[in-house]
């Protein structure tokens, strides 16, 4: 029984039936899914929810599918870790890490959005799916399309990390490198989606795709035992994740499972591509696009479609946006690994780097409950680390040599 | 001088199904003025009430966002490729 009722334009409020649409046809504003929350409240309780299997579909009433999911059956319900050692280092008593670096099947939070959008594409009758991607989305679309036997077309900027390319190519999609940055690839995909009538998950299935991110927020609240965190720190590429975690918190408020969404939202970017954090800090009325230049390629979106609303969400919540340098990103990766045993990709380094800055500048306080989201896996961006940093000795298989190295 | 301008799908109902239209003008603004004269009512969808491009409309000249060029005053010459599209989510 679906509870999603219609699509509604965030800009002008025009309503649409649940169809494959990129944006509002009147004003091009982004389309949001609306639900019958009163009906959800009547048919579902926290107790019923907790008896369901540990994956993102336990929140299916808050997702826009009309039929059971078609792909990604085990996605989600990733660990929420009480990060005591990182917390000690930073001076936080109640720090939690939401670890989507171990999401299933492709080790990033994109598995969530793809599980929803490909399932929806199949409901709509599409036989071909595709995406423009900075890497993680490519991995997720290629894998989940393969599992459903769908043809997939995946367009990526030519300079992506090798692992992200190979971890897409292995599923045998039609993988195409495009000369230029992500924004260029996106523009091309928009034209292709118009011409070919394929389901591009981040273009003509965008409203459904984006809803998948909410489950990360649902999980955070359930895993905190229905306590609303004081602060949530999230990486920002296009800005959609931050808006959707906020929406997830609002939803649980609407159905009465939490008291009030009082969380402050903090957005993290790389200084080499920080159109959203710059708009926040400089008080711009709109987002000014930039040409990305950062090692955090999964966040390298110079023209972030949901950036305007991310700034609005951050402001309304009393949070902040900030950015860190490439050096600080690598330090962030290193710090999380050393203290918590979690290896994250560059986007996670951005989140940890900005978290550190926010604590140092006293925007986040020691006793508050803070959740930082790790959205991707370190193995995918190993090239930002250098073996020389670790001065790794080589010895003969000789016990005396081993003793020498210990000195 | 006529330049080919590619329009997003929702505009097709206002351009008798055409996705690409031939327009005259020496700047982006002049092209969009000509679009309005050929297909009255369409500018309302492109411009907001301050007469600026709507927040979620992007215009490209030869694959470059006009916000990196001269905005609506970006000059247009023969053989330039102009594309109007809506903003797209990230990945
Ligand atoms: Zn609208």
XYZ file of C-alpha atoms and ligand atoms in Angstrom:
499
model
C 0.000 0.000 0.000
C 1.781 3.168 -1.181
C 1.606 6.298 0.966
C 3.294 8.657 -1.521
C 0.588 10.931 -2.907
C 2.125 13.306 -5.460
C 5.103 15.386 -6.552
C 5.115 19.031 -5.522
C 7.348 21.856 -6.792
C 9.484 23.417 -4.054
C 9.484 26.761 -5.847
C 5.903 27.339 -7.015
C 3.940 24.578 -5.268
C 2.472 23.066 -8.435
C 1.454 19.427 -7.915
C 2.074 16.531 -10.292
C 1.036 12.868 -10.321
C 3.793 10.307 -9.622
C 5.454 10.192 -13.058
C 8.959 10.321 -14.484
C 9.805 14.028 -14.295
C 13.064 15.961 -13.959
C 11.724 19.230 -12.566
C 8.653 21.444 -12.437
C 7.389 22.149 -15.932
C 6.354 25.681 -14.985
C 9.429 27.029 -13.200
C 12.021 24.197 -13.275
C 12.091 24.029 -9.484
C 12.971 20.669 -7.894
C 10.086 18.282 -7.211
C 9.515 16.833 -3.747
C 7.595 13.687 -2.893
C 4.647 14.234 -0.583
C 3.071 11.489 1.549
C -0.059 10.901 3.541
C 1.691 11.069 6.918
C -1.552 10.737 8.890
C -2.168 7.405 7.167
C 1.410 6.269 7.869
C 0.968 7.176 11.531
C -2.209 5.088 11.693
C -0.735 1.998 10.066
C 2.794 1.882 11.498
C 4.364 2.105 14.943
C 7.980 2.247 16.139
C 7.539 -1.245 17.591
C 6.325 -2.699 14.271
C 9.222 -1.046 12.538
C 11.755 -2.523 14.951
C 10.596 -6.063 14.216
C 11.505 -5.692 10.521
C 14.763 -6.871 8.878
C 17.726 -4.480 9.267
C 17.784 -2.773 5.866
C 16.486 0.494 4.396
C 13.162 -1.036 3.353
C 12.005 -1.090 6.985
C 11.106 2.556 6.246
C 9.266 1.623 3.034
C 6.155 3.624 3.978
C 8.349 6.748 3.625
C 9.614 5.746 0.174
C 7.882 6.411 -3.159
C 7.484 2.851 -4.475
C 4.075 1.432 -5.382
C 5.335 -2.161 -5.536
C 7.899 -4.179 -3.538
C 11.531 -3.179 -4.289
C 13.099 -4.767 -7.370
C 16.794 -4.293 -6.493
C 19.004 -3.572 -3.480
C 17.122 -5.771 -1.027
C 19.854 -5.574 1.631
C 20.875 -1.928 1.310
C 21.189 0.210 4.408
C 20.998 -0.135 8.180
C 24.700 0.581 8.346
C 26.416 0.926 11.751
C 26.069 4.013 13.918
C 29.221 3.949 16.022
C 29.800 5.775 19.292
C 33.167 7.253 18.275
C 34.832 7.532 21.675
C 38.447 7.732 20.530
C 37.832 10.287 17.801
C 35.590 12.142 20.240
C 38.411 12.229 22.823
C 40.817 13.584 20.237
C 38.440 16.318 19.140
C 37.049 17.040 22.623
C 33.533 15.659 22.074
C 31.853 13.367 24.606
C 28.980 12.208 22.428
C 30.239 11.806 18.883
C 28.662 9.223 16.580
C 29.780 8.109 13.129
C 27.150 6.884 10.675
C 29.199 4.530 8.551
C 27.919 4.173 4.976
C 31.462 3.260 3.884
C 30.235 -0.303 4.495
C 26.885 0.041 2.754
C 25.818 -2.851 0.559
C 26.480 -3.623 -2.292
C 28.924 -0.893 -3.440
C 30.209 0.748 -0.246
C 28.637 4.205 -0.392
C 25.374 5.938 0.511
C 24.525 5.954 -3.207
C 23.328 2.353 -2.844
C 20.284 3.839 -1.098
C 19.270 6.272 -3.839
C 19.868 3.716 -6.564
C 17.805 0.999 -4.848
C 14.835 3.382 -4.899
C 15.364 4.895 -8.359
C 16.007 1.628 -10.232
C 13.051 -0.033 -8.495
C 10.946 2.947 -9.591
C 12.367 2.812 -13.127
C 11.242 -0.828 -13.364
C 7.778 0.135 -12.042
C 7.567 2.782 -14.767
C 8.497 0.154 -17.371
C 11.954 1.446 -18.339
C 14.350 -1.205 -19.671
C 17.416 1.050 -19.820
C 18.846 3.029 -16.913
C 21.722 5.462 -16.667
C 23.416 8.199 -14.705
C 25.991 10.953 -14.705
C 28.376 10.220 -11.886
C 31.396 11.331 -9.910
C 32.056 7.633 -9.186
C 29.986 6.287 -6.315
C 26.702 6.610 -8.182
C 28.307 4.891 -11.188
C 29.311 1.928 -8.984
C 25.818 1.659 -7.514
C 23.893 1.991 -10.792
C 26.149 -0.473 -12.619
C 25.884 -3.065 -9.834
C 22.163 -2.820 -9.212
C 21.289 -2.642 -12.935
C 23.364 -5.805 -13.434
C 21.472 -7.536 -10.623
C 18.170 -6.742 -12.332
C 19.411 -7.595 -15.825
C 18.889 -4.053 -17.068
C 21.014 -2.362 -19.685
C 22.837 0.665 -18.217
C 24.598 3.719 -19.630
C 27.007 5.414 -17.298
C 28.729 8.695 -18.070
C 31.655 9.880 -15.971
C 34.207 12.703 -16.092
C 37.395 11.413 -17.722
C 39.636 12.075 -14.686
C 37.914 9.835 -12.117
C 39.881 7.669 -9.674
C 40.979 4.341 -11.214
C 39.213 2.230 -8.602
C 35.913 3.999 -9.183
C 36.245 3.333 -12.918
C 37.156 -0.352 -12.493
C 34.504 -0.892 -9.805
C 31.989 0.307 -12.396
C 33.423 -1.368 -15.506
C 33.439 -4.809 -13.875
C 29.626 -4.971 -14.038
C 29.847 -4.460 -17.825
C 27.633 -1.402 -18.209
C 28.010 0.856 -21.239
C 30.589 3.074 -19.524
C 31.566 6.302 -21.274
C 34.180 8.854 -20.222
C 33.321 12.427 -21.097
C 35.937 15.160 -21.513
C 35.231 17.796 -18.906
C 34.022 17.941 -15.307
C 30.896 16.495 -13.684
C 28.779 19.514 -14.571
C 29.617 18.979 -18.243
C 28.685 15.298 -17.979
C 25.417 16.204 -16.289
C 24.472 18.627 -19.064
C 25.074 15.926 -21.652
C 22.990 13.396 -19.685
C 20.133 15.845 -19.548
C 20.159 16.034 -23.351
C 20.426 12.241 -23.684
C 17.520 11.669 -21.272
C 15.399 14.063 -23.344
C 16.282 12.359 -26.626
C 16.407 8.672 -25.693
C 13.678 8.166 -23.138
C 15.963 6.199 -20.820
C 15.716 6.350 -17.044
C 18.602 8.527 -15.885
C 18.400 8.116 -12.133
C 19.671 11.606 -11.298
C 17.816 13.328 -14.159
C 14.298 12.150 -15.016
C 14.020 9.992 -11.863
C 15.589 12.642 -9.657
C 12.623 13.128 -7.269
C 12.521 9.376 -6.477
C 16.285 8.979 -6.423
C 16.738 11.730 -3.864
C 14.176 10.165 -1.507
C 16.457 7.163 -0.951
C 18.869 9.376 1.023
C 16.241 9.909 3.711
C 16.724 6.379 5.030
C 20.146 7.390 6.357
C 18.353 9.973 8.508
C 15.645 7.514 9.569
C 18.339 5.076 10.677
C 20.242 7.712 12.649
C 17.139 8.479 14.723
C 16.218 4.849 15.280
C 19.816 3.927 16.171
C 19.972 6.827 18.636
C 16.883 5.320 20.230
C 14.601 8.079 18.918
C 16.731 10.839 20.401
C 17.290 13.810 18.068
C 21.007 14.657 17.822
C 22.051 18.242 18.555
C 24.280 18.390 15.467
C 24.534 16.530 12.176
C 27.618 17.013 9.992
C 27.214 16.000 6.356
C 29.273 16.261 3.181
C 27.753 18.340 0.377
C 28.141 17.754 -3.350
C 24.835 18.740 -4.966
C 23.355 19.474 -1.523
C 20.575 16.886 -1.735
C 21.712 14.589 1.112
C 21.568 17.352 3.718
C 18.060 18.369 2.675
C 16.880 14.783 2.730
C 18.272 13.967 6.192
C 16.415 17.028 7.439
C 13.268 15.795 5.679
C 13.663 12.371 7.327
C 13.832 14.014 10.767
C 10.755 16.134 9.946
C 8.891 13.004 8.877
C 9.515 11.246 12.181
C 8.293 14.382 13.921
C 5.120 14.349 11.786
C 4.293 10.755 12.683
C 5.063 11.461 16.340
C 8.125 9.239 16.760
C 10.359 12.088 17.901
C 9.386 15.225 19.769
C 10.763 17.898 17.496
C 13.429 18.171 14.818
C 15.758 20.511 16.698
C 18.958 19.277 15.023
C 21.461 21.782 13.676
C 22.669 20.884 10.199
C 26.309 21.447 9.248
C 27.415 21.110 5.615
C 30.975 20.215 4.632
C 32.719 20.931 1.323
C 36.240 20.922 -0.072
C 37.683 24.427 -0.453
C 38.520 23.550 -4.074
C 34.795 23.171 -4.792
C 32.748 25.052 -2.227
C 29.885 26.872 -3.973
C 27.421 25.985 -1.195
C 29.604 26.827 1.797
C 30.689 30.052 0.057
C 27.061 31.042 -0.546
C 26.398 30.415 3.155
C 29.432 32.336 4.417
C 29.083 35.249 1.996
C 25.316 35.464 2.371
C 24.726 35.189 -1.386
C 21.063 35.115 -2.432
C 21.948 32.370 -4.941
C 24.641 29.797 -5.604
C 27.508 30.975 -7.812
C 28.854 28.025 -9.821
C 32.594 27.230 -9.684
C 35.122 25.127 -11.607
C 36.064 22.303 -9.211
C 39.689 21.711 -8.279
C 39.948 19.247 -5.394
C 40.992 15.693 -4.547
C 37.458 15.147 -3.218
C 36.132 14.181 -6.638
C 32.918 12.662 -5.325
C 32.011 16.162 -4.056
C 33.286 18.015 -7.130
C 29.997 19.465 -8.354
C 30.510 23.093 -9.330
C 26.849 23.757 -10.100
C 24.948 22.120 -7.218
C 21.261 21.799 -8.092
C 20.098 21.461 -4.480
C 22.595 23.939 -3.032
C 20.104 26.756 -2.639
C 17.862 24.646 -0.421
C 20.840 23.216 1.478
C 21.811 26.766 2.495
C 18.203 27.413 3.510
C 18.046 24.214 5.618
C 21.375 25.013 7.294
C 20.314 28.593 8.113
C 16.904 27.625 9.412
C 18.416 24.964 11.686
C 21.028 27.314 13.155
C 23.897 25.300 11.702
C 26.796 26.312 9.464
C 28.626 25.392 6.299
C 32.381 25.294 5.975
C 35.145 23.877 3.816
C 38.648 22.436 4.177
C 41.781 22.210 2.037
C 43.051 19.071 0.306
C 45.707 18.676 3.042
C 43.032 18.827 5.740
C 40.980 16.250 3.805
C 43.849 13.753 3.904
C 44.398 14.542 7.613
C 40.706 13.855 8.186
C 40.929 10.454 6.467
C 44.018 9.658 8.553
C 42.461 10.793 11.837
C 39.313 8.700 11.403
C 41.358 5.626 10.473
C 43.754 5.970 13.433
C 41.117 6.628 16.046
C 38.142 4.546 14.938
C 39.508 1.977 12.500
C 37.285 3.325 9.732
C 38.778 3.969 6.315
C 36.823 6.563 4.376
C 37.211 8.131 0.954
C 37.999 11.811 0.386
C 34.394 12.895 1.034
C 34.689 11.417 4.545
C 37.949 13.320 4.999
C 36.013 16.483 4.157
C 33.386 15.669 6.791
C 35.958 14.913 9.519
C 38.071 17.953 8.561
C 35.085 20.285 8.802
C 33.892 18.614 12.035
C 37.313 19.334 13.583
C 37.117 22.949 12.466
C 33.590 23.367 13.855
C 34.671 22.047 17.260
C 37.791 24.245 17.308
C 35.701 27.288 16.443
C 33.183 26.314 19.148
C 30.187 25.915 16.864
C 29.855 22.384 18.207
C 30.104 21.919 21.978
C 31.672 19.043 23.975
C 28.511 17.717 25.647
C 26.238 17.836 22.631
C 25.229 14.732 20.693
C 26.874 15.016 17.283
C 26.511 12.666 14.310
C 28.980 12.821 11.414
C 28.073 10.943 8.235
C 30.716 8.917 6.413
C 29.311 8.358 2.938
C 31.989 6.394 1.091
C 34.783 3.832 1.285
C 38.506 4.652 1.554
C 39.598 1.823 -0.756
C 38.055 3.748 -3.657
C 40.368 6.749 -3.319
C 43.622 5.180 -2.075
C 45.644 7.293 -4.488
C 45.333 10.370 -2.254
C 47.501 8.562 0.314
C 51.194 8.146 -0.292
C 53.085 5.030 0.762
C 56.114 7.163 1.702
C 54.115 8.776 4.524
C 54.150 5.493 6.375
C 57.874 4.575 6.055
C 57.184 0.879 5.650
C 60.360 -1.240 6.139
C 61.303 -4.209 3.937
C 63.273 -7.066 5.463
C 64.512 -10.518 4.548
C 62.597 -13.413 6.072
C 65.153 -13.459 8.839
C 64.465 -13.148 12.558
C 67.509 -10.933 13.226
C 66.385 -8.538 10.493
C 62.991 -8.383 12.174
C 64.564 -7.521 15.543
C 66.658 -4.798 13.858
C 63.572 -3.160 12.419
C 61.971 -2.977 15.862
C 64.832 -0.799 17.165
C 22.244 35.681 -38.323
C 20.350 32.606 -37.155
C 21.672 30.412 -34.341
C 20.330 27.028 -33.317
C 19.097 26.930 -29.705
C 18.268 23.663 -27.950
C 15.385 23.761 -25.473
C 14.388 21.429 -22.614
C 11.572 18.930 -23.034
C 8.814 20.894 -21.214
C 9.188 23.726 -23.746
C 8.101 21.497 -26.597
C 4.415 22.156 -26.074
C 5.107 25.845 -26.685
C 7.265 25.325 -29.768
C 4.985 22.978 -31.708
C 7.107 19.986 -30.703
C 10.443 21.431 -31.820
C 13.415 20.764 -29.517
C 15.746 22.990 -31.486
C 14.752 26.408 -32.803
C 16.539 28.842 -35.082
C 16.790 32.273 -33.471
C 18.322 35.617 -34.354
C 20.466 37.768 -32.099
C 23.998 38.790 -31.247
C 23.751 38.054 -27.520
C 22.019 35.443 -25.353
C 19.477 38.068 -24.292
C 18.652 38.924 -27.909
C 18.210 35.246 -28.753
C 15.789 34.812 -25.851
C 13.900 37.967 -26.929
C 13.552 36.471 -30.388
C 12.348 33.203 -28.811
C 9.579 35.179 -27.082
C 8.540 36.907 -30.299
C 8.311 33.572 -32.125
C 6.692 31.648 -29.258
C 4.871 34.172 -27.071
C 4.664 33.328 -23.368
C 7.819 31.257 -23.210
C 9.977 33.913 -21.520
C 7.797 33.726 -18.441
C 9.200 30.249 -17.907
C 12.810 31.349 -18.331
C 12.837 34.632 -16.404
C 11.697 35.439 -12.880
C 9.922 38.649 -11.875
C 13.274 40.482 -11.553
C 13.853 39.674 -15.226
C 16.767 37.384 -14.323
C 17.170 33.764 -15.394
C 15.183 31.549 -13.076
C 17.239 29.896 -10.333
C 17.025 26.424 -11.827
C 17.536 27.313 -15.495
C 21.031 26.989 -16.930
C 22.110 28.384 -20.292
C 25.208 27.106 -22.063
C 27.066 28.604 -25.002
C 29.357 26.017 -26.607
C 29.257 23.827 -23.489
C 30.121 26.693 -21.129
C 27.658 27.951 -18.503
C 26.963 31.626 -19.301
C 27.542 32.459 -15.632
C 31.250 31.862 -16.398
C 30.952 34.069 -19.495
C 29.097 37.342 -19.677
C 25.712 36.140 -18.448
C 22.808 37.214 -20.625
C 25.131 39.681 -22.395
C 27.378 36.858 -23.635
C 27.962 37.588 -27.325
C 26.800 35.048 -29.884
C 28.380 34.456 -33.241
C 27.582 32.191 -36.144
C 28.001 28.442 -35.460
C 27.749 28.899 -31.682
C 25.744 26.159 -29.976
C 23.273 27.392 -27.353
C 21.540 25.017 -24.915
C 18.916 25.794 -22.274
C 18.485 23.100 -19.590
C 17.183 22.714 -16.072
C 19.509 22.073 -13.134
C 20.267 18.421 -12.343
C 20.897 16.552 -9.110
C 24.310 15.299 -8.071
C 26.011 11.971 -8.155
Zn 7.372 25.091 -10.043
